[in-house]
Tab-separated table of C-alpha atoms in Angstrom:
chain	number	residue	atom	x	y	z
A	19	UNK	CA	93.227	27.806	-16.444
A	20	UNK	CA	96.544	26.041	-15.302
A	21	UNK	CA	99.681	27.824	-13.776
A	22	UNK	CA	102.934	26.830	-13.553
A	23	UNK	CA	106.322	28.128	-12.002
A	24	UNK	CA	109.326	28.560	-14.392
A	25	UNK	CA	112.960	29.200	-14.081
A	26	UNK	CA	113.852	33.360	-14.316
A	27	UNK	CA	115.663	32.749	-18.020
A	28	UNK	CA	112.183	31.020	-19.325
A	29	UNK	CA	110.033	33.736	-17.548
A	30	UNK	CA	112.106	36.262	-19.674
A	31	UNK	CA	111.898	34.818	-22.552
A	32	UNK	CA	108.504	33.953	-22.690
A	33	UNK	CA	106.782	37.183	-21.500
A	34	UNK	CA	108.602	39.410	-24.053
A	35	UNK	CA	105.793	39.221	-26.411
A	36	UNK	CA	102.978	40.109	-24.068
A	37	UNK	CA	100.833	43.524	-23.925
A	38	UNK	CA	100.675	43.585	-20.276
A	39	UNK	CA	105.308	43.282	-20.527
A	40	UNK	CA	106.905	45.711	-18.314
A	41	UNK	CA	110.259	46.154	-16.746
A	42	UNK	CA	109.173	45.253	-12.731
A	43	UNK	CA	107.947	42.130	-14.446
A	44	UNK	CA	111.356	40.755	-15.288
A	45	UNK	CA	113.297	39.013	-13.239
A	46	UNK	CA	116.876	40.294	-15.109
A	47	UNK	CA	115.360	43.121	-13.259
A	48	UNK	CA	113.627	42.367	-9.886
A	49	UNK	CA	116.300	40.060	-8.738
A	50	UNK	CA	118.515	42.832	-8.743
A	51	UNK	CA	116.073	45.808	-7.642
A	52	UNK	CA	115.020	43.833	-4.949
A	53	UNK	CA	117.602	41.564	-3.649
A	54	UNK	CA	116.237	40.848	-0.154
A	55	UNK	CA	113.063	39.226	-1.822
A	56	UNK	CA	112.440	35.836	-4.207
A	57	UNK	CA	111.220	35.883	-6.930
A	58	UNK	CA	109.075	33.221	-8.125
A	59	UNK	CA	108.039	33.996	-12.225
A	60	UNK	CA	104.503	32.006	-12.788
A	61	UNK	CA	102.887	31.470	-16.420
A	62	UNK	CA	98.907	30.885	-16.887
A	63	UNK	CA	97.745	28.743	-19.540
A	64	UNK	CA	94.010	28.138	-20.998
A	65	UNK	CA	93.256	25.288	-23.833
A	66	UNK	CA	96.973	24.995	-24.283
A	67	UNK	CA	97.709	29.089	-24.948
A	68	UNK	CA	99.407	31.103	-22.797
A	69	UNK	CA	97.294	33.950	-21.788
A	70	UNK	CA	99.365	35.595	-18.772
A	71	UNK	CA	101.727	35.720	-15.688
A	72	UNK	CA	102.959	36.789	-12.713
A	73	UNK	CA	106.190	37.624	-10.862
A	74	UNK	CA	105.295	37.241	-7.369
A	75	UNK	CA	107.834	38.441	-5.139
A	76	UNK	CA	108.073	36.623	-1.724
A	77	UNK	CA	109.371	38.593	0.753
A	78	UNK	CA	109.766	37.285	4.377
A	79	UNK	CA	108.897	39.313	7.338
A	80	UNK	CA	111.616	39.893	10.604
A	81	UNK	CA	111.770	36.840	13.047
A	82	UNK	CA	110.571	34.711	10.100
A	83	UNK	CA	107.124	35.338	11.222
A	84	UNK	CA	104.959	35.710	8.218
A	85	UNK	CA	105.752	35.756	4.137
A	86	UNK	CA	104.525	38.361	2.056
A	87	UNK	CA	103.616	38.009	-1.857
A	88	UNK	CA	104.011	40.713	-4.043
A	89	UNK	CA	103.173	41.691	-7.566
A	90	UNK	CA	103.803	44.926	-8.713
A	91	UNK	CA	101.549	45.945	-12.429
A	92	UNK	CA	100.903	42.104	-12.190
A	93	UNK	CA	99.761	39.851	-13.073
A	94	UNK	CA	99.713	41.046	-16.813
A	95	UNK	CA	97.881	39.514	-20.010
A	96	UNK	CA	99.421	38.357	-23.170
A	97	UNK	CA	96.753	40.160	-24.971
A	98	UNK	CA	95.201	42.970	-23.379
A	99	UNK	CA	92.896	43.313	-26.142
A	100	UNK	CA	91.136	39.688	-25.661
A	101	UNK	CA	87.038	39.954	-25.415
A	102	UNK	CA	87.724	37.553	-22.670
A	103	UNK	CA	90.348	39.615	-21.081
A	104	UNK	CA	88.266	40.385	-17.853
A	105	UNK	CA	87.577	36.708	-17.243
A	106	UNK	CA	91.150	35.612	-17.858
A	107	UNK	CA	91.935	38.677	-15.249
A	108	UNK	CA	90.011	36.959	-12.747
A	109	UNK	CA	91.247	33.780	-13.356
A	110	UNK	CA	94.922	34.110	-12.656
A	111	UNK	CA	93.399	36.020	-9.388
A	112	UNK	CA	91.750	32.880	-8.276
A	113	UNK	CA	94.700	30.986	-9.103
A	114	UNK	CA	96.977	33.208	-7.210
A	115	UNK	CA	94.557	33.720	-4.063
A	116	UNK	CA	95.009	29.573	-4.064
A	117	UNK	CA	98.389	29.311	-4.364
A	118	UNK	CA	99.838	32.064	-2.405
A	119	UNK	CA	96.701	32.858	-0.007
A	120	UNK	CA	95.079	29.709	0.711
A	121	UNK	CA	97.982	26.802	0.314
A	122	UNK	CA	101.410	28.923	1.730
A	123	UNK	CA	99.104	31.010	4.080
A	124	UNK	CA	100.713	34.002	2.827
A	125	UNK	CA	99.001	37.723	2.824
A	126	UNK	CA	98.846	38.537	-1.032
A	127	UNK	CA	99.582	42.431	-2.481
A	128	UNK	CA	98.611	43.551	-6.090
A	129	UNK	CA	99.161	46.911	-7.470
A	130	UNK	CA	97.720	47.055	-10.678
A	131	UNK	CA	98.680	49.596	-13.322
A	132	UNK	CA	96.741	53.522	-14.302
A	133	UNK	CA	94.033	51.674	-16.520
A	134	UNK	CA	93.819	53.127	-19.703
A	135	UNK	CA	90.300	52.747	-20.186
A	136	UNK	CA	87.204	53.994	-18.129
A	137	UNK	CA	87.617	53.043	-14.267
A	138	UNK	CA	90.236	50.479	-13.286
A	139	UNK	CA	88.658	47.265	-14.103
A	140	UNK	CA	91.816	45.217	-12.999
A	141	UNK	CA	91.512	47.075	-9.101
A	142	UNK	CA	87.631	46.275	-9.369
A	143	UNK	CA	88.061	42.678	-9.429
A	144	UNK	CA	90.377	42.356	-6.516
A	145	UNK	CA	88.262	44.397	-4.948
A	146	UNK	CA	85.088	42.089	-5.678
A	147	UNK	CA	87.133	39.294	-4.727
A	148	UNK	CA	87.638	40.544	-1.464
A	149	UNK	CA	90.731	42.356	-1.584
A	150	UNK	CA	91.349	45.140	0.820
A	151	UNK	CA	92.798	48.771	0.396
A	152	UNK	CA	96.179	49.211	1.003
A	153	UNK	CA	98.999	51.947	0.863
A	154	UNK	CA	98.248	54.613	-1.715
A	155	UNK	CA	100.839	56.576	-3.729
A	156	UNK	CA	101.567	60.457	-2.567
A	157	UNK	CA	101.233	61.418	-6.113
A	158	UNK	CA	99.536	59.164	-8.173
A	159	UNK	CA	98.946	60.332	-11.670
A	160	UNK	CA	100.493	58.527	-14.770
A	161	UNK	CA	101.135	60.610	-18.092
A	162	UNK	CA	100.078	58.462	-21.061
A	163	UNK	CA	100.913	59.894	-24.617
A	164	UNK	CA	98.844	58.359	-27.875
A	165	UNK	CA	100.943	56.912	-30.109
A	166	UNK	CA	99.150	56.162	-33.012
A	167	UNK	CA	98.512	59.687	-34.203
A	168	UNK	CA	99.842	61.245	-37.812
A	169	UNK	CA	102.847	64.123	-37.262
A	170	UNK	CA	99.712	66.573	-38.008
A	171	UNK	CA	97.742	65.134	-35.288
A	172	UNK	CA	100.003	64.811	-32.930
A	173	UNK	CA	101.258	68.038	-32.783
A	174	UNK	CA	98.076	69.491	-32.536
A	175	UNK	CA	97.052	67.634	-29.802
A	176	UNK	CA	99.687	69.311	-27.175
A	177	UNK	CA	99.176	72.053	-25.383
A	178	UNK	CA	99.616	75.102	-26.863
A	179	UNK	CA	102.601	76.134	-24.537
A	180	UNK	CA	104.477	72.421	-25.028
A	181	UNK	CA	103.398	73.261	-28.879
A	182	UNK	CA	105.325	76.298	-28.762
A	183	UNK	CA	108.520	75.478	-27.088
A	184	UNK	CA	108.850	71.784	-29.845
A	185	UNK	CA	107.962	75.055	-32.364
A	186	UNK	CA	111.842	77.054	-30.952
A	187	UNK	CA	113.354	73.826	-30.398
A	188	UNK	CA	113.243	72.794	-33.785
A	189	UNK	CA	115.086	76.377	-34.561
A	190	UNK	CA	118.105	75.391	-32.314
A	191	UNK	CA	119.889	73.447	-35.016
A	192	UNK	CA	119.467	70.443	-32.594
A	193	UNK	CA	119.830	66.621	-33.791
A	194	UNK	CA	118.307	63.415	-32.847
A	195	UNK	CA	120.165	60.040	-32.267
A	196	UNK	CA	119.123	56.731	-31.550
A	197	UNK	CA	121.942	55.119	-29.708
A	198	UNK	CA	123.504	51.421	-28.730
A	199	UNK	CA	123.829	49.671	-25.628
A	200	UNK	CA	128.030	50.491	-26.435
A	201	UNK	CA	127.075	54.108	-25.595
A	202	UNK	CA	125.306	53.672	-21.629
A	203	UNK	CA	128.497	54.788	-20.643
A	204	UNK	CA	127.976	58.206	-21.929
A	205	UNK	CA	124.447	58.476	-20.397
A	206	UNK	CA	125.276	57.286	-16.993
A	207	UNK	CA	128.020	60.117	-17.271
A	208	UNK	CA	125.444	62.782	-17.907
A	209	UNK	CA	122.805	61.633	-15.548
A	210	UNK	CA	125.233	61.615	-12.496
A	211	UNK	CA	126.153	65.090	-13.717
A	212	UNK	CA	122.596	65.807	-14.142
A	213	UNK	CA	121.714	64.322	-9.919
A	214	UNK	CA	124.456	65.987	-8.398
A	215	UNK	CA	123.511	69.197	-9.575
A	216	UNK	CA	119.970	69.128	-9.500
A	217	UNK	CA	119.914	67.610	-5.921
A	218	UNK	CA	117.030	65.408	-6.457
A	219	UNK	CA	116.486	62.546	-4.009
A	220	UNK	CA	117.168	59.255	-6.465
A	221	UNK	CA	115.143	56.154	-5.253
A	222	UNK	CA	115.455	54.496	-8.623
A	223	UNK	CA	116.681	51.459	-10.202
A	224	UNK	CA	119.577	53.074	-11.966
A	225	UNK	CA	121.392	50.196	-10.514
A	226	UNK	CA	119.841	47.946	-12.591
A	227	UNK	CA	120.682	49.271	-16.158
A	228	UNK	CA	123.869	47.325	-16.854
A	229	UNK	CA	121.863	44.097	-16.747
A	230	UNK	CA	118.514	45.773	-19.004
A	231	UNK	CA	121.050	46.504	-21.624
A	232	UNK	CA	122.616	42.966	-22.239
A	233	UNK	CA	119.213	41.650	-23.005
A	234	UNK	CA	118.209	40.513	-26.200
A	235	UNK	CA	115.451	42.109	-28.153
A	236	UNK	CA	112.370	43.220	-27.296
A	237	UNK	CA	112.851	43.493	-24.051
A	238	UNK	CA	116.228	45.963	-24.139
A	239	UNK	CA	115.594	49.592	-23.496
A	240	UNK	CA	116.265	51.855	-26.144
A	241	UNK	CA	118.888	54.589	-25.927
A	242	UNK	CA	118.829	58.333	-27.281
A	243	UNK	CA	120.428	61.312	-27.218
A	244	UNK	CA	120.230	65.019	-28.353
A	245	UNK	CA	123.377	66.529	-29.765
A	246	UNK	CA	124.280	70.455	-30.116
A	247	UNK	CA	126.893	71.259	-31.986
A	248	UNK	CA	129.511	68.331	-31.100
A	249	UNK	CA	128.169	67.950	-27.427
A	250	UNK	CA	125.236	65.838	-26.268
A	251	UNK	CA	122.754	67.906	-24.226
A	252	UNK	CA	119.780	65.064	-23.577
A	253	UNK	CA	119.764	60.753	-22.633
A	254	UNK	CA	116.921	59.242	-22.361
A	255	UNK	CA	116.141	55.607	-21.934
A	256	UNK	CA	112.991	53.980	-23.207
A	257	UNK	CA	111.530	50.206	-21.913
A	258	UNK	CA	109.531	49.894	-25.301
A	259	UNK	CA	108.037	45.996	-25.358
A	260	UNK	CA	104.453	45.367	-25.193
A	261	UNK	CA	101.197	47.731	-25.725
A	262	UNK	CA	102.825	50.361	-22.928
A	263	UNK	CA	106.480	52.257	-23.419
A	264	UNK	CA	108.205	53.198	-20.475
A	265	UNK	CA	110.494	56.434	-19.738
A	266	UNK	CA	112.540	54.858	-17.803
A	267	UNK	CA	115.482	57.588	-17.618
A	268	UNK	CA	116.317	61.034	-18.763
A	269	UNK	CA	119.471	63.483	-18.296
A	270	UNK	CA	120.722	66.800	-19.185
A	271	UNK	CA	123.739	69.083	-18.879
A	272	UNK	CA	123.158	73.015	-18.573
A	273	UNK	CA	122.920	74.131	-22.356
A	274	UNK	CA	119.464	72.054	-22.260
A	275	UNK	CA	117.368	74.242	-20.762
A	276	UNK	CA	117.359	77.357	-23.067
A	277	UNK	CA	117.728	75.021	-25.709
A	278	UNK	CA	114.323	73.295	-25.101
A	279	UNK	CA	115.996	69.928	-25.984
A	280	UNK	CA	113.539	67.914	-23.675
A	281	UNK	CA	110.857	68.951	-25.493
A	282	UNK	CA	112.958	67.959	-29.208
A	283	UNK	CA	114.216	65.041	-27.383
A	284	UNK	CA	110.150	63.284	-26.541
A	285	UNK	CA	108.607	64.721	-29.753
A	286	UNK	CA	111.672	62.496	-31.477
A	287	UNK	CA	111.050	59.688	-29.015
A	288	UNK	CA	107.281	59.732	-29.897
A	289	UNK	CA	108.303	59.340	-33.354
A	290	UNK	CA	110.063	56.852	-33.612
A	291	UNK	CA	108.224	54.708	-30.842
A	292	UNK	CA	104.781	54.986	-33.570
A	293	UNK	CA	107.553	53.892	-36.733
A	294	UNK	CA	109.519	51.132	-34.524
A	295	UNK	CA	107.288	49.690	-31.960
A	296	UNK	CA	103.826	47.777	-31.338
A	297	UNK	CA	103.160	50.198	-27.997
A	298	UNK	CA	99.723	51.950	-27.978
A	299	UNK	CA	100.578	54.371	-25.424
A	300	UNK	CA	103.982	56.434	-23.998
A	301	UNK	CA	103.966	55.956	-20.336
A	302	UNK	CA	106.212	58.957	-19.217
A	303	UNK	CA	105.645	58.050	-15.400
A	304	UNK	CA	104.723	60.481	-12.429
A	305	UNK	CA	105.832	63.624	-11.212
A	306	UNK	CA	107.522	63.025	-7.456
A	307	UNK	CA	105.390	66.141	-6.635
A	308	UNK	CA	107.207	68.681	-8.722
A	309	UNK	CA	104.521	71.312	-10.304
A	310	UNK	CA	107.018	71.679	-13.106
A	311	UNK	CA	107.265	68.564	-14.403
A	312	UNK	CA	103.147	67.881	-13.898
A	313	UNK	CA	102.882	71.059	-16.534
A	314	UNK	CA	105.711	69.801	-18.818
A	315	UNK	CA	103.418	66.164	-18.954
A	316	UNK	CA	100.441	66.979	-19.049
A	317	UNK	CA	100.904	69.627	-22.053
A	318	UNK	CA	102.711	66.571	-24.187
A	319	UNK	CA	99.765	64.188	-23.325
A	320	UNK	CA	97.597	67.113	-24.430
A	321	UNK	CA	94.205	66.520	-25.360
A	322	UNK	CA	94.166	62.799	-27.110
A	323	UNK	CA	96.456	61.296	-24.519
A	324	UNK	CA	95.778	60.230	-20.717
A	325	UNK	CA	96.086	61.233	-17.451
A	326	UNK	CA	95.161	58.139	-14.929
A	327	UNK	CA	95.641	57.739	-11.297
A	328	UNK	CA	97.449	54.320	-10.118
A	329	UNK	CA	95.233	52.500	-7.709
A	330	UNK	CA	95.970	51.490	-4.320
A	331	UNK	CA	97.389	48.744	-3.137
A	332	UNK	CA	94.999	45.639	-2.922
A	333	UNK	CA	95.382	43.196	-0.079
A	334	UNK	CA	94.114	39.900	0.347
A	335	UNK	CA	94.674	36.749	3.040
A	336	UNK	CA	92.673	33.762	4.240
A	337	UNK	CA	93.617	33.903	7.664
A	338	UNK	CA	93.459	36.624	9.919
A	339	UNK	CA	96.986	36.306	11.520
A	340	UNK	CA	98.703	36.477	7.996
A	341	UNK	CA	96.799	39.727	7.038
A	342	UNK	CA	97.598	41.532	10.535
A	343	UNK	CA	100.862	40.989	10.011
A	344	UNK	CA	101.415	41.670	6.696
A	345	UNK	CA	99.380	45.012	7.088
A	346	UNK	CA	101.115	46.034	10.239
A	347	UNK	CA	104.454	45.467	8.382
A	348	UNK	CA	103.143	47.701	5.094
A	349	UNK	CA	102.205	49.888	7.601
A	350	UNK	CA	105.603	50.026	9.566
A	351	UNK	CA	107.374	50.460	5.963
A	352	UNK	CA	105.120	53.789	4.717
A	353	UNK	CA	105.745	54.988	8.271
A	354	UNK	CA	109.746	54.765	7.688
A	355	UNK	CA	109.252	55.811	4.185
A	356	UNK	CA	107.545	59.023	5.468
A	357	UNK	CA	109.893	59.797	8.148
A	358	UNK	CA	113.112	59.057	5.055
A	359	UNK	CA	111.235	62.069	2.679
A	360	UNK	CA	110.798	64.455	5.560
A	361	UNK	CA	114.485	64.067	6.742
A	362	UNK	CA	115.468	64.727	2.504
A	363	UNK	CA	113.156	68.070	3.117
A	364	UNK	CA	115.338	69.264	5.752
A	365	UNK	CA	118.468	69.292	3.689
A	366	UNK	CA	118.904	72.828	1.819
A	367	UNK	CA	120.211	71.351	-1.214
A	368	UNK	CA	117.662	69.081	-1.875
A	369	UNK	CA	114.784	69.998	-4.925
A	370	UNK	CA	111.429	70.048	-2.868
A	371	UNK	CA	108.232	69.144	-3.558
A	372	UNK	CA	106.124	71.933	-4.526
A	373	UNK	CA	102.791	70.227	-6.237
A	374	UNK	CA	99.675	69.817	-3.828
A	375	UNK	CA	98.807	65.489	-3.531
A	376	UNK	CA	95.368	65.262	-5.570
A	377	UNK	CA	91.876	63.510	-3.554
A	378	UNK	CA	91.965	60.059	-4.118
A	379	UNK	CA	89.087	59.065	-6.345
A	380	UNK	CA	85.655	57.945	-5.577
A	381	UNK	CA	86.539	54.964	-7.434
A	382	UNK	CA	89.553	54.421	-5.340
A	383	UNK	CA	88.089	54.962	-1.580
């Protein structure tokens, strides 16, 4: 296997076919999520075919004492289905270990994605490889929805409560629109609404849509909207390349609550994601600790979808120095990050948590 770096506009362009594609992956996005970082796009090649890549994010520690690589649902395979898959895996590992690890002298972090299969085979082999546990995530679980299931099928397969609200949706003379990037306007509009009144603390990447949207295809997000009457109640925003769509965004005025129009809104998404798209699964994210939304979820994954933890952090370095000080700054970081979500607790208006963290699994520890 060879590796090579490429300019952000190549990286881009030549990842929007993979499985593995996701929207941290892209450098239209990192470099403006994370501006204090560099980002340094890698490809992986075997016999000539590109099999994979990386977008390592170097981030440099205070004083200029250490560097820190990152890779966040990385590195990712052009074809996740390969029989070789596990080998090429550990092969842009190895690679990475060398350049980052071993040649820059830099502590190495990978956070691989909720594995859709038995186990996490991806966490595994860092693990094997010497990697080291790192920071885990308060709430882990990821909702995954099948998408290659008949209208029959599908609706069978949610839970019999989600079944039943889709069932008075459908009875609210509600109607489904897939949208243009000429209409983001309109859904920033209604998810500012949406913030200000629900009070939720927003750590997103909402900054970051303006630049998602001016890509070319496959890697723009999708826009859609519910309408009642001649007002839209629902936006939603879909990242829908490779084997894994992404809900990247949703919003909602008032009138969509009794009006069930979430649950219209995803049964349409699910739709037309199976009719328009090469994704496997429907990755509708985590819950921020809110027992509401974990019971909205898990009833639309129902029984043939997936409920999968995301795996720690994995941590790697060659020399001691550069691992004790990239751990004591991850460290310093969750302990600020901590302190941040119990000052938001403290303010009245803000939504709290109310869903208990799950045990991390056995797998996991």
């Amino acid at each position: 296997m060879t590796s090579r770096p490429v300019d952000g506009r190549e990286w881009d362009a030549a990842i929007s076919g993979f499985d593995g594609i996701c929207q941290e992956q892209l450098f239209a996005f990192a470099s403006i999520r994370w501006p204090g970082v560099a980002p340094e796009p890698r490809l992986f090649e075997r016999h000539g075919r590109l099999v994979g890549g990386a977008l390592v994010m170097v981030q440099s520690l205070p004083l200029g004492l250490a560097k820190i690589a990152i890779i966040k649902w990385g590195p990712m395979l052009a074809d996740a289905g390969a029989k070789d898959r596990a080998a090429l895996y550990q092969g842009m590992i190895e690679a990475l270990v060398a350049e980052y690890a071993e040649a820059r002298g830099m502590m190495l972090s990978v956070l691989p994605h909720a594995s859709v299969g038995d186990g996490n085979e991806e966490y595994q082999t860092l693990r094997e490889r010497g990697f080291r546990r790192g920071a885990v995530l308060r709430f882990p679980d990821r909702y995954l929805v099948n998408l290659r299931l008949a209208d029959d099928a599908q609706r069978k397969s949610f839970g019999q409560t989600w079944r039943r609200q889709l069932n008075k949706s459908e009875k609210s003379d509600l109607h489904f629109e897939h949208a243009g990037p000429e209409r983001l306007d309109e859904f920033k509009a209604l998810y500012v609404a949406m913030s200000d009144r629900k009070q939720f603390p927003d750590y997103s990447a909402f900054d970051t849509l303006d630049a998602l949207m001016t890509l070319d295809e496959p890697l723009r997000p999708e826009l859609f909207f519910v309408r009642h009457g001649g007002e839209v109640v629902y936006g939603a925003l879909i990242f829908k390349a490779g084997d894994r769509a992404v809900y990247l965004y949703g919003a909602s005025n008032d009138s969509a609550l009794p009006l069930r129009a979430g649950y219209f809104m995803h049964w349409h998404i699910i739709r037309w994601l199976r009719d328009h798209t090469r994704a496997s699964w429907y990755d509708l994210g985590g819950t921020d600790g809110f027992q509401g939304l974990h019971q909205f979820k898990k009833g639309m994954v129902g029984d043939a979808g997936l409920i999968r933890p995301v795996p720690p952090v994995a941590n790697y370095a060659s020399r001691p120095v550069a691992y004790a000080l990239g751990a004591g700054a991850f460290a310093a970081r969750e302990a600020y990050n901590e302190v941040r979500r119990r000052v938001e607790m403290l303010r009245p208006s803000r939504a709290k948590p109310d869903q208990a963290p799950a045990p991390l699994p056995e797998e996991f520890r």
